[in-house]
Amino acid sequence: MITLIADSGSTKTDWALRSDENTIGRVRGHGLNPTTMTEETLRTYLLDDIAEIKQTMLGANIDVDDAALTIRFYGAGCRGEGIARLSALLSEIVGTSHVSVDGDQLAAARALLGTKAGIACILGTGSNACRYDGQAIMPGGVPSLGYILGDEGGGVSLGRRLLSDAAKRQLPDSICNALFAIEGVRIDSIIQHVYRGATPARYLASFVPFIVEHRNEKAIHALLVEEFSRFIRRNILPLQPEIHEAVHFVGGVAKTFCAELEEALYHHTLTLGEVIQAPFDRLENL
């Protein structure tokens, strides 16, 4: 049996093609989010990704037409109607009825906790948190709401805060001048990208490397801790964690800013648990 496993966010999708217990190949594809993307965009991106996956199959001497593919897809925006839309597109494009689509929260929880109970969070381009009972996401959690209404502490929110604070001169001149010295970074171009660009979330998150570069500046350190505290207040505290309970994270922002994240958790009498860059390697073996 050939299984195609996907771990998808708004900026990229990692695909793994497996035969029994062995990985045949991997493909890095487009970000896929059925909540924020149009049907046309999803179809275009999926056609590109699946075409590359089929080339990988041919390279491994697998007959594409005869292969009985099972698809396990975990992704951002995969809830409610989004699951139905993506399931239908995958089934149509790949030509299989064996498709399961789940949200990225379940992927994070399974990768971080396996069959143990606990709190699992995503802190990457976007963010969310859930309580997991060892098998499924428990009800009563906080909806993520996407990059406009939510995603506190994630890369998009960090970029938005940086640009807004710099434009309004809420940051030291040295940081503002360094930011606006970057080619193409001007207030009018920022407004163009954010309000009229095709991928505003990706644009905002693209400023995370600048934050990394200046993370030791007092103002940037404060920005990070404040943003992570917002994430904790709005996403973790409603889950009613116990005092000093370990909170586990997956995502590039969490991995990069472990120290600042741990400081924010400490202020809320919580403990930083395991932090991994991405759930993909562990999902392959589940």
PDB file of C-alpha atoms in Angstrom:
ATOM      1  CA  MET A   1       0.000   0.000   0.000  1.00  0.00           C
ATOM      2  CA  ILE A   2       1.245   3.469  -0.906  1.00  0.00           C
ATOM      3  CA  THR A   3       0.463   6.233   1.590  1.00  0.00           C
ATOM      4  CA  LEU A   4       0.822   9.939   0.901  1.00  0.00           C
ATOM      5  CA  ILE A   5       1.212  11.984   4.085  1.00  0.00           C
ATOM      6  CA  ALA A   6       0.976  15.778   4.121  1.00  0.00           C
ATOM      7  CA  ASP A   7       1.769  18.350   6.774  1.00  0.00           C
ATOM      8  CA  SER A   8       0.487  21.650   5.449  1.00  0.00           C
ATOM      9  CA  GLY A   9       0.519  25.276   6.510  1.00  0.00           C
ATOM     10  CA  SER A  10      -0.319  28.510   4.775  1.00  0.00           C
ATOM     11  CA  THR A  11       3.223  28.923   3.419  1.00  0.00           C
ATOM     12  CA  LYS A  12       4.320  25.351   2.543  1.00  0.00           C
ATOM     13  CA  THR A  13       3.241  21.720   2.454  1.00  0.00           C
ATOM     14  CA  ASP A  14       5.580  18.815   3.172  1.00  0.00           C
ATOM     15  CA  TRP A  15       4.585  15.588   1.423  1.00  0.00           C
ATOM     16  CA  ALA A  16       5.989  12.133   2.191  1.00  0.00           C
ATOM     17  CA  LEU A  17       5.353   9.123  -0.024  1.00  0.00           C
ATOM     18  CA  ARG A  18       5.567   5.847   1.908  1.00  0.00           C
ATOM     19  CA  SER A  19       5.389   2.201   0.941  1.00  0.00           C
ATOM     20  CA  ASP A  20       4.691   0.024   3.977  1.00  0.00           C
ATOM     21  CA  GLU A  21       7.328   1.188   6.513  1.00  0.00           C
ATOM     22  CA  ASN A  22       9.685   2.919   4.070  1.00  0.00           C
ATOM     23  CA  THR A  23       9.729   6.493   2.823  1.00  0.00           C
ATOM     24  CA  ILE A  24      10.010   6.550  -0.966  1.00  0.00           C
ATOM     25  CA  GLY A  25      10.432  10.285  -1.349  1.00  0.00           C
ATOM     26  CA  ARG A  26       9.565  13.728  -0.074  1.00  0.00           C
ATOM     27  CA  VAL A  27       8.278  16.830  -1.820  1.00  0.00           C
ATOM     28  CA  ARG A  28       8.119  20.422  -0.551  1.00  0.00           C
ATOM     29  CA  GLY A  29       5.022  21.998  -2.076  1.00  0.00           C
ATOM     30  CA  HIS A  30       2.750  25.031  -1.896  1.00  0.00           C
ATOM     31  CA  GLY A  31       1.014  26.191   1.237  1.00  0.00           C
ATOM     32  CA  LEU A  32      -2.609  25.017   1.238  1.00  0.00           C
ATOM     33  CA  ASN A  33      -5.322  26.528   3.408  1.00  0.00           C
ATOM     34  CA  PRO A  34      -8.934  25.737   2.463  1.00  0.00           C
ATOM     35  CA  THR A  35     -10.262  28.442   4.783  1.00  0.00           C
ATOM     36  CA  THR A  36      -8.360  31.379   3.278  1.00  0.00           C
ATOM     37  CA  MET A  37      -7.709  30.223  -0.309  1.00  0.00           C
ATOM     38  CA  THR A  38     -10.108  30.111  -3.240  1.00  0.00           C
ATOM     39  CA  GLU A  39     -11.041  26.866  -4.916  1.00  0.00           C
ATOM     40  CA  GLU A  40      -9.063  27.931  -7.993  1.00  0.00           C
ATOM     41  CA  THR A  41      -5.896  28.583  -5.994  1.00  0.00           C
ATOM     42  CA  LEU A  42      -6.178  25.290  -4.102  1.00  0.00           C
ATOM     43  CA  ARG A  43      -6.692  23.384  -7.336  1.00  0.00           C
ATOM     44  CA  THR A  44      -3.717  25.073  -9.043  1.00  0.00           C
ATOM     45  CA  TYR A  45      -1.385  24.440  -6.118  1.00  0.00           C
ATOM     46  CA  LEU A  46      -2.541  20.836  -5.693  1.00  0.00           C
ATOM     47  CA  LEU A  47      -2.081  20.079  -9.384  1.00  0.00           C
ATOM     48  CA  ASP A  48       1.501  21.360  -9.171  1.00  0.00           C
ATOM     49  CA  ASP A  49       2.289  19.359  -6.038  1.00  0.00           C
ATOM     50  CA  ILE A  50       0.665  16.127  -7.209  1.00  0.00           C
ATOM     51  CA  ALA A  51       2.470  16.340 -10.559  1.00  0.00           C
ATOM     52  CA  GLU A  52       5.797  16.474  -8.698  1.00  0.00           C
ATOM     53  CA  ILE A  53       4.745  13.615  -6.422  1.00  0.00           C
ATOM     54  CA  LYS A  54       3.893  11.482  -9.454  1.00  0.00           C
ATOM     55  CA  GLN A  55       7.342  12.199 -10.879  1.00  0.00           C
ATOM     56  CA  THR A  56       8.784  10.948  -7.587  1.00  0.00           C
ATOM     57  CA  MET A  57       6.709   7.780  -7.939  1.00  0.00           C
ATOM     58  CA  LEU A  58       7.953   7.212 -11.458  1.00  0.00           C
ATOM     59  CA  GLY A  59      11.519   7.699 -10.275  1.00  0.00           C
ATOM     60  CA  ALA A  60      10.922   4.983  -7.697  1.00  0.00           C
ATOM     61  CA  ASN A  61       9.551   2.660 -10.413  1.00  0.00           C
ATOM     62  CA  ILE A  62       6.008   2.819  -9.075  1.00  0.00           C
ATOM     63  CA  ASP A  63       3.264   2.604 -11.684  1.00  0.00           C
ATOM     64  CA  VAL A  64       1.270   5.769 -11.066  1.00  0.00           C
ATOM     65  CA  ASP A  65      -1.903   4.393 -12.674  1.00  0.00           C
ATOM     66  CA  ASP A  66      -1.851   1.146 -10.708  1.00  0.00           C
ATOM     67  CA  ALA A  67      -0.829   2.530  -7.323  1.00  0.00           C
ATOM     68  CA  ALA A  68      -3.618   2.466  -4.744  1.00  0.00           C
ATOM     69  CA  LEU A  69      -2.930   5.671  -2.855  1.00  0.00           C
ATOM     70  CA  THR A  70      -4.159   6.417   0.637  1.00  0.00           C
ATOM     71  CA  ILE A  71      -3.856  10.078   1.632  1.00  0.00           C
ATOM     72  CA  ARG A  72      -3.464  11.375   5.192  1.00  0.00           C
ATOM     73  CA  PHE A  73      -3.541  15.175   5.127  1.00  0.00           C
ATOM     74  CA  TYR A  74      -3.019  17.441   8.143  1.00  0.00           C
ATOM     75  CA  GLY A  75      -3.336  21.154   7.518  1.00  0.00           C
ATOM     76  CA  ALA A  76      -4.030  24.701   8.620  1.00  0.00           C
ATOM     77  CA  GLY A  77      -7.608  25.787   8.019  1.00  0.00           C
ATOM     78  CA  CYS A  78      -8.819  22.176   7.878  1.00  0.00           C
ATOM     79  CA  ARG A  79     -12.059  22.310   9.791  1.00  0.00           C
ATOM     80  CA  GLY A  80     -15.740  22.128   8.903  1.00  0.00           C
ATOM     81  CA  GLU A  81     -16.381  22.999   5.283  1.00  0.00           C
ATOM     82  CA  GLY A  82     -12.627  23.314   4.658  1.00  0.00           C
ATOM     83  CA  ILE A  83     -12.173  19.592   5.292  1.00  0.00           C
ATOM     84  CA  ALA A  84     -14.928  18.719   2.824  1.00  0.00           C
ATOM     85  CA  ARG A  85     -13.508  21.054   0.133  1.00  0.00           C
ATOM     86  CA  LEU A  86      -9.971  19.745   0.410  1.00  0.00           C
ATOM     87  CA  SER A  87     -11.048  16.102   0.638  1.00  0.00           C
ATOM     88  CA  ALA A  88     -13.061  16.439  -2.564  1.00  0.00           C
ATOM     89  CA  LEU A  89     -10.200  18.145  -4.429  1.00  0.00           C
ATOM     90  CA  LEU A  90      -7.627  15.578  -3.301  1.00  0.00           C
ATOM     91  CA  SER A  91      -9.901  12.709  -4.246  1.00  0.00           C
ATOM     92  CA  GLU A  92     -10.573  14.226  -7.671  1.00  0.00           C
ATOM     93  CA  ILE A  93      -6.971  15.182  -8.525  1.00  0.00           C
ATOM     94  CA  VAL A  94      -5.249  12.087  -7.156  1.00  0.00           C
ATOM     95  CA  GLY A  95      -7.997   9.696  -8.185  1.00  0.00           C
ATOM     96  CA  THR A  96      -8.555   7.935  -4.857  1.00  0.00           C
ATOM     97  CA  SER A  97     -11.410   7.708  -2.396  1.00  0.00           C
ATOM     98  CA  HIS A  98      -9.059   6.857   0.479  1.00  0.00           C
ATOM     99  CA  VAL A  99      -8.574  10.387   1.794  1.00  0.00           C
ATOM    100  CA  SER A 100      -8.526  11.593   5.399  1.00  0.00           C
ATOM    101  CA  VAL A 101      -8.117  15.294   6.202  1.00  0.00           C
ATOM    102  CA  ASP A 102      -7.521  16.597   9.728  1.00  0.00           C
ATOM    103  CA  GLY A 103      -6.458  19.913  11.207  1.00  0.00           C
ATOM    104  CA  ASP A 104      -2.902  20.921  12.037  1.00  0.00           C
ATOM    105  CA  GLN A 105      -3.796  20.887  15.749  1.00  0.00           C
ATOM    106  CA  LEU A 106      -4.224  17.118  15.685  1.00  0.00           C
ATOM    107  CA  ALA A 107      -0.929  16.745  13.816  1.00  0.00           C
ATOM    108  CA  ALA A 108       0.853  18.835  16.443  1.00  0.00           C
ATOM    109  CA  ALA A 109      -0.740  16.946  19.332  1.00  0.00           C
ATOM    110  CA  ARG A 110       0.073  13.520  17.915  1.00  0.00           C
ATOM    111  CA  ALA A 111       3.651  14.526  17.114  1.00  0.00           C
ATOM    112  CA  LEU A 112       4.292  16.131  20.503  1.00  0.00           C
ATOM    113  CA  LEU A 113       2.358  13.855  22.839  1.00  0.00           C
ATOM    114  CA  GLY A 114       1.719  10.571  21.046  1.00  0.00           C
ATOM    115  CA  THR A 115      -0.796   8.789  23.283  1.00  0.00           C
ATOM    116  CA  LYS A 116      -0.199  11.019  26.340  1.00  0.00           C
ATOM    117  CA  ALA A 117      -2.574  13.774  27.426  1.00  0.00           C
ATOM    118  CA  GLY A 118      -1.499  17.397  27.583  1.00  0.00           C
ATOM    119  CA  ILE A 119      -1.521  20.834  25.982  1.00  0.00           C
ATOM    120  CA  ALA A 120      -0.143  21.088  22.449  1.00  0.00           C
ATOM    121  CA  CYS A 121       0.423  24.395  20.657  1.00  0.00           C
ATOM    122  CA  ILE A 122       1.407  25.587  17.211  1.00  0.00           C
ATOM    123  CA  LEU A 123       3.568  28.675  17.030  1.00  0.00           C
ATOM    124  CA  GLY A 124       4.746  29.128  13.470  1.00  0.00           C
ATOM    125  CA  THR A 125       3.422  31.421  10.756  1.00  0.00           C
ATOM    126  CA  GLY A 126       0.123  31.195  12.618  1.00  0.00           C
ATOM    127  CA  SER A 127      -0.776  29.877  16.051  1.00  0.00           C
ATOM    128  CA  ASN A 128      -3.260  27.826  18.019  1.00  0.00           C
ATOM    129  CA  ALA A 129      -3.489  25.661  21.125  1.00  0.00           C
ATOM    130  CA  CYS A 130      -5.498  22.659  22.243  1.00  0.00           C
ATOM    131  CA  ARG A 131      -5.897  20.176  25.052  1.00  0.00           C
ATOM    132  CA  TYR A 132      -5.367  16.587  23.885  1.00  0.00           C
ATOM    133  CA  ASP A 133      -6.568  13.448  25.683  1.00  0.00           C
ATOM    134  CA  GLY A 134      -4.073  11.091  24.078  1.00  0.00           C
ATOM    135  CA  GLN A 135      -6.274  10.262  21.113  1.00  0.00           C
ATOM    136  CA  ALA A 136      -8.256  13.313  20.069  1.00  0.00           C
ATOM    137  CA  ILE A 137      -8.550  17.059  20.553  1.00  0.00           C
ATOM    138  CA  MET A 138     -10.780  17.764  23.532  1.00  0.00           C
ATOM    139  CA  PRO A 139     -13.782  20.069  23.040  1.00  0.00           C
ATOM    140  CA  GLY A 140     -13.993  23.511  24.594  1.00  0.00           C
ATOM    141  CA  GLY A 141     -10.824  24.944  23.088  1.00  0.00           C
ATOM    142  CA  VAL A 142     -10.274  28.379  21.580  1.00  0.00           C
ATOM    143  CA  PRO A 143     -10.685  28.807  17.794  1.00  0.00           C
ATOM    144  CA  SER A 144      -7.549  29.991  16.016  1.00  0.00           C
ATOM    145  CA  LEU A 145      -9.497  32.499  13.800  1.00  0.00           C
ATOM    146  CA  GLY A 146      -6.674  33.013  11.292  1.00  0.00           C
ATOM    147  CA  TYR A 147      -4.208  35.834  10.786  1.00  0.00           C
ATOM    148  CA  ILE A 148      -6.705  38.722  10.917  1.00  0.00           C
ATOM    149  CA  LEU A 149      -8.635  37.805  14.070  1.00  0.00           C
ATOM    150  CA  GLY A 150      -6.140  35.503  15.781  1.00  0.00           C
ATOM    151  CA  ASP A 151      -2.704  33.887  15.359  1.00  0.00           C
ATOM    152  CA  GLU A 152      -1.306  35.759  18.365  1.00  0.00           C
ATOM    153  CA  GLY A 153       2.439  35.271  18.762  1.00  0.00           C
ATOM    154  CA  GLY A 154       2.843  33.665  15.347  1.00  0.00           C
ATOM    155  CA  GLY A 155       5.087  34.932  12.570  1.00  0.00           C
ATOM    156  CA  VAL A 156       2.308  36.989  10.973  1.00  0.00           C
ATOM    157  CA  SER A 157       1.439  38.668  14.256  1.00  0.00           C
ATOM    158  CA  LEU A 158       5.113  39.367  15.022  1.00  0.00           C
ATOM    159  CA  GLY A 159       5.613  40.922  11.590  1.00  0.00           C
ATOM    160  CA  ARG A 160       2.453  43.011  11.886  1.00  0.00           C
ATOM    161  CA  ARG A 161       3.504  44.285  15.315  1.00  0.00           C
ATOM    162  CA  LEU A 162       7.028  45.100  14.096  1.00  0.00           C
ATOM    163  CA  LEU A 163       5.846  47.049  11.049  1.00  0.00           C
ATOM    164  CA  SER A 164       3.115  48.894  12.912  1.00  0.00           C
ATOM    165  CA  ASP A 165       5.400  49.868  15.790  1.00  0.00           C
ATOM    166  CA  ALA A 166       8.176  50.954  13.454  1.00  0.00           C
ATOM    167  CA  ALA A 167       5.852  53.007  11.237  1.00  0.00           C
ATOM    168  CA  LYS A 168       4.429  54.772  14.284  1.00  0.00           C
ATOM    169  CA  ARG A 169       7.932  55.223  15.759  1.00  0.00           C
ATOM    170  CA  GLN A 170       7.139  53.155  18.846  1.00  0.00           C
ATOM    171  CA  LEU A 171      10.537  51.454  18.544  1.00  0.00           C
ATOM    172  CA  PRO A 172      14.002  53.002  19.013  1.00  0.00           C
ATOM    173  CA  ASP A 173      15.324  54.960  16.037  1.00  0.00           C
ATOM    174  CA  SER A 174      18.122  52.438  15.503  1.00  0.00           C
ATOM    175  CA  ILE A 175      15.611  49.643  14.873  1.00  0.00           C
ATOM    176  CA  CYS A 176      13.260  51.796  12.764  1.00  0.00           C
ATOM    177  CA  ASN A 177      16.142  53.047  10.620  1.00  0.00           C
ATOM    178  CA  ALA A 178      17.510  49.530  10.132  1.00  0.00           C
ATOM    179  CA  LEU A 179      14.089  48.256   9.056  1.00  0.00           C
ATOM    180  CA  PHE A 180      13.385  51.048   6.589  1.00  0.00           C
ATOM    181  CA  ALA A 181      16.897  50.743   5.194  1.00  0.00           C
ATOM    182  CA  ILE A 182      15.887  47.369   3.739  1.00  0.00           C
ATOM    183  CA  GLU A 183      15.269  47.698   0.005  1.00  0.00           C
ATOM    184  CA  GLY A 184      11.571  48.067  -0.802  1.00  0.00           C
ATOM    185  CA  VAL A 185      10.466  48.538   2.813  1.00  0.00           C
ATOM    186  CA  ARG A 186       8.576  51.830   2.895  1.00  0.00           C
ATOM    187  CA  ILE A 187       5.266  52.709   4.486  1.00  0.00           C
ATOM    188  CA  ASP A 188       3.484  52.947   1.126  1.00  0.00           C
ATOM    189  CA  SER A 189       4.875  49.589  -0.032  1.00  0.00           C
ATOM    190  CA  ILE A 190       3.916  47.975   3.292  1.00  0.00           C
ATOM    191  CA  ILE A 191       0.343  49.193   2.891  1.00  0.00           C
ATOM    192  CA  GLN A 192       0.289  47.929  -0.707  1.00  0.00           C
ATOM    193  CA  HIS A 193       1.478  44.443   0.306  1.00  0.00           C
ATOM    194  CA  VAL A 194      -0.815  44.149   3.306  1.00  0.00           C
ATOM    195  CA  TYR A 195      -4.043  45.559   1.856  1.00  0.00           C
ATOM    196  CA  ARG A 196      -3.724  44.756  -1.828  1.00  0.00           C
ATOM    197  CA  GLY A 197      -1.151  41.996  -2.069  1.00  0.00           C
ATOM    198  CA  ALA A 198      -1.994  38.396  -2.952  1.00  0.00           C
ATOM    199  CA  THR A 199      -0.319  36.923   0.159  1.00  0.00           C
ATOM    200  CA  PRO A 200      -0.385  39.475   3.004  1.00  0.00           C
ATOM    201  CA  ALA A 201       0.170  36.847   5.715  1.00  0.00           C
ATOM    202  CA  ARG A 202       3.299  35.562   4.014  1.00  0.00           C
ATOM    203  CA  TYR A 203       4.561  39.124   3.568  1.00  0.00           C
ATOM    204  CA  LEU A 204       4.107  39.957   7.257  1.00  0.00           C
ATOM    205  CA  ALA A 205       5.770  36.729   8.374  1.00  0.00           C
ATOM    206  CA  SER A 206       8.750  37.475   6.110  1.00  0.00           C
ATOM    207  CA  PHE A 207       9.975  39.995   8.715  1.00  0.00           C
ATOM    208  CA  VAL A 208      10.628  37.336  11.353  1.00  0.00           C
ATOM    209  CA  PRO A 209      14.312  37.062  10.264  1.00  0.00           C
ATOM    210  CA  PHE A 210      14.694  40.798  11.002  1.00  0.00           C
ATOM    211  CA  ILE A 211      13.289  40.165  14.487  1.00  0.00           C
ATOM    212  CA  VAL A 212      15.753  37.292  14.936  1.00  0.00           C
ATOM    213  CA  GLU A 213      18.609  39.578  13.927  1.00  0.00           C
ATOM    214  CA  HIS A 214      17.588  42.184  16.526  1.00  0.00           C
ATOM    215  CA  ARG A 215      16.229  39.885  19.240  1.00  0.00           C
ATOM    216  CA  ASN A 216      18.840  41.049  21.777  1.00  0.00           C
ATOM    217  CA  GLU A 217      17.641  44.647  21.520  1.00  0.00           C
ATOM    218  CA  LYS A 218      15.594  45.500  24.616  1.00  0.00           C
ATOM    219  CA  ALA A 219      12.596  46.729  22.618  1.00  0.00           C
ATOM    220  CA  ILE A 220      12.465  43.638  20.397  1.00  0.00           C
ATOM    221  CA  HIS A 221      12.851  41.343  23.400  1.00  0.00           C
ATOM    222  CA  ALA A 222       9.889  43.117  25.016  1.00  0.00           C
ATOM    223  CA  LEU A 223       7.871  42.825  21.784  1.00  0.00           C
ATOM    224  CA  LEU A 224       8.459  39.061  21.680  1.00  0.00           C
ATOM    225  CA  VAL A 225       7.580  38.430  25.316  1.00  0.00           C
ATOM    226  CA  GLU A 226       4.452  40.608  25.036  1.00  0.00           C
ATOM    227  CA  GLU A 227       3.285  38.802  21.884  1.00  0.00           C
ATOM    228  CA  PHE A 228       3.859  35.374  23.447  1.00  0.00           C
ATOM    229  CA  SER A 229       2.026  36.538  26.579  1.00  0.00           C
ATOM    230  CA  ARG A 230      -0.926  37.521  24.370  1.00  0.00           C
ATOM    231  CA  PHE A 231      -0.873  34.033  22.881  1.00  0.00           C
ATOM    232  CA  ILE A 232      -0.852  32.482  26.351  1.00  0.00           C
ATOM    233  CA  ARG A 233      -3.656  34.671  27.706  1.00  0.00           C
ATOM    234  CA  ARG A 234      -5.930  34.221  24.713  1.00  0.00           C
ATOM    235  CA  ASN A 235      -5.228  30.584  23.796  1.00  0.00           C
ATOM    236  CA  ILE A 236      -3.694  28.608  26.663  1.00  0.00           C
ATOM    237  CA  LEU A 237      -5.267  30.060  29.815  1.00  0.00           C
ATOM    238  CA  PRO A 238      -8.825  29.296  28.578  1.00  0.00           C
ATOM    239  CA  LEU A 239      -7.747  25.610  28.593  1.00  0.00           C
ATOM    240  CA  GLN A 240      -7.410  25.941  32.396  1.00  0.00           C
ATOM    241  CA  PRO A 241      -3.860  24.636  32.756  1.00  0.00           C
ATOM    242  CA  GLU A 242      -2.604  23.596  36.160  1.00  0.00           C
ATOM    243  CA  ILE A 243       0.096  25.680  37.852  1.00  0.00           C
ATOM    244  CA  HIS A 244       3.493  24.798  36.347  1.00  0.00           C
ATOM    245  CA  GLU A 245       1.881  22.474  33.793  1.00  0.00           C
ATOM    246  CA  ALA A 246       4.186  21.768  30.845  1.00  0.00           C
ATOM    247  CA  VAL A 247       3.026  23.251  27.552  1.00  0.00           C
ATOM    248  CA  HIS A 248       4.392  21.715  24.342  1.00  0.00           C
ATOM    249  CA  PHE A 249       5.029  23.500  21.045  1.00  0.00           C
ATOM    250  CA  VAL A 250       5.586  22.803  17.387  1.00  0.00           C
ATOM    251  CA  GLY A 251       6.639  25.473  14.895  1.00  0.00           C
ATOM    252  CA  GLY A 252       9.539  27.547  13.671  1.00  0.00           C
ATOM    253  CA  VAL A 253       8.710  30.587  15.819  1.00  0.00           C
ATOM    254  CA  ALA A 254       8.545  28.480  18.997  1.00  0.00           C
ATOM    255  CA  LYS A 255      11.811  26.739  18.118  1.00  0.00           C
ATOM    256  CA  THR A 256      13.610  29.983  17.268  1.00  0.00           C
ATOM    257  CA  PHE A 257      12.412  31.986  20.269  1.00  0.00           C
ATOM    258  CA  CYS A 258      12.462  29.302  22.981  1.00  0.00           C
ATOM    259  CA  ALA A 259      14.037  31.627  25.562  1.00  0.00           C
ATOM    260  CA  GLU A 260      11.500  34.409  25.110  1.00  0.00           C
ATOM    261  CA  LEU A 261       8.637  31.907  25.032  1.00  0.00           C
ATOM    262  CA  GLU A 262       9.844  30.277  28.246  1.00  0.00           C
ATOM    263  CA  GLU A 263      10.007  33.710  29.901  1.00  0.00           C
ATOM    264  CA  ALA A 264       6.428  34.481  28.913  1.00  0.00           C
ATOM    265  CA  LEU A 265       5.229  31.107  30.208  1.00  0.00           C
ATOM    266  CA  TYR A 266       7.063  31.671  33.480  1.00  0.00           C
ATOM    267  CA  HIS A 267       5.143  34.922  33.987  1.00  0.00           C
ATOM    268  CA  HIS A 268       1.948  32.847  33.788  1.00  0.00           C
ATOM    269  CA  THR A 269       3.267  30.096  36.125  1.00  0.00           C
ATOM    270  CA  LEU A 270       3.551  27.607  33.266  1.00  0.00           C
ATOM    271  CA  THR A 271       6.468  25.459  32.131  1.00  0.00           C
ATOM    272  CA  LEU A 272       7.915  25.046  28.648  1.00  0.00           C
ATOM    273  CA  GLY A 273       7.675  21.414  27.588  1.00  0.00           C
ATOM    274  CA  GLU A 274       8.974  19.858  24.377  1.00  0.00           C
ATOM    275  CA  VAL A 275       9.539  22.111  21.361  1.00  0.00           C
ATOM    276  CA  ILE A 276       9.970  20.724  17.851  1.00  0.00           C
ATOM    277  CA  GLN A 277      10.416  22.521  14.537  1.00  0.00           C
ATOM    278  CA  ALA A 278       7.823  20.516  12.616  1.00  0.00           C
ATOM    279  CA  PRO A 279       5.696  17.413  13.228  1.00  0.00           C
ATOM    280  CA  PHE A 280       6.426  15.884   9.841  1.00  0.00           C
ATOM    281  CA  ASP A 281       9.097  13.315  10.705  1.00  0.00           C
ATOM    282  CA  ARG A 282       7.027  11.951  13.548  1.00  0.00           C
ATOM    283  CA  LEU A 283       3.807  11.895  11.513  1.00  0.00           C
ATOM    284  CA  GLU A 284       5.460   9.665   8.957  1.00  0.00           C
ATOM    285  CA  ASN A 285       5.806   6.943  11.553  1.00  0.00           C
ATOM    286  CA  LEU A 286       2.383   7.224  13.191  1.00  0.00           C
TER     287      LEU A 286
END
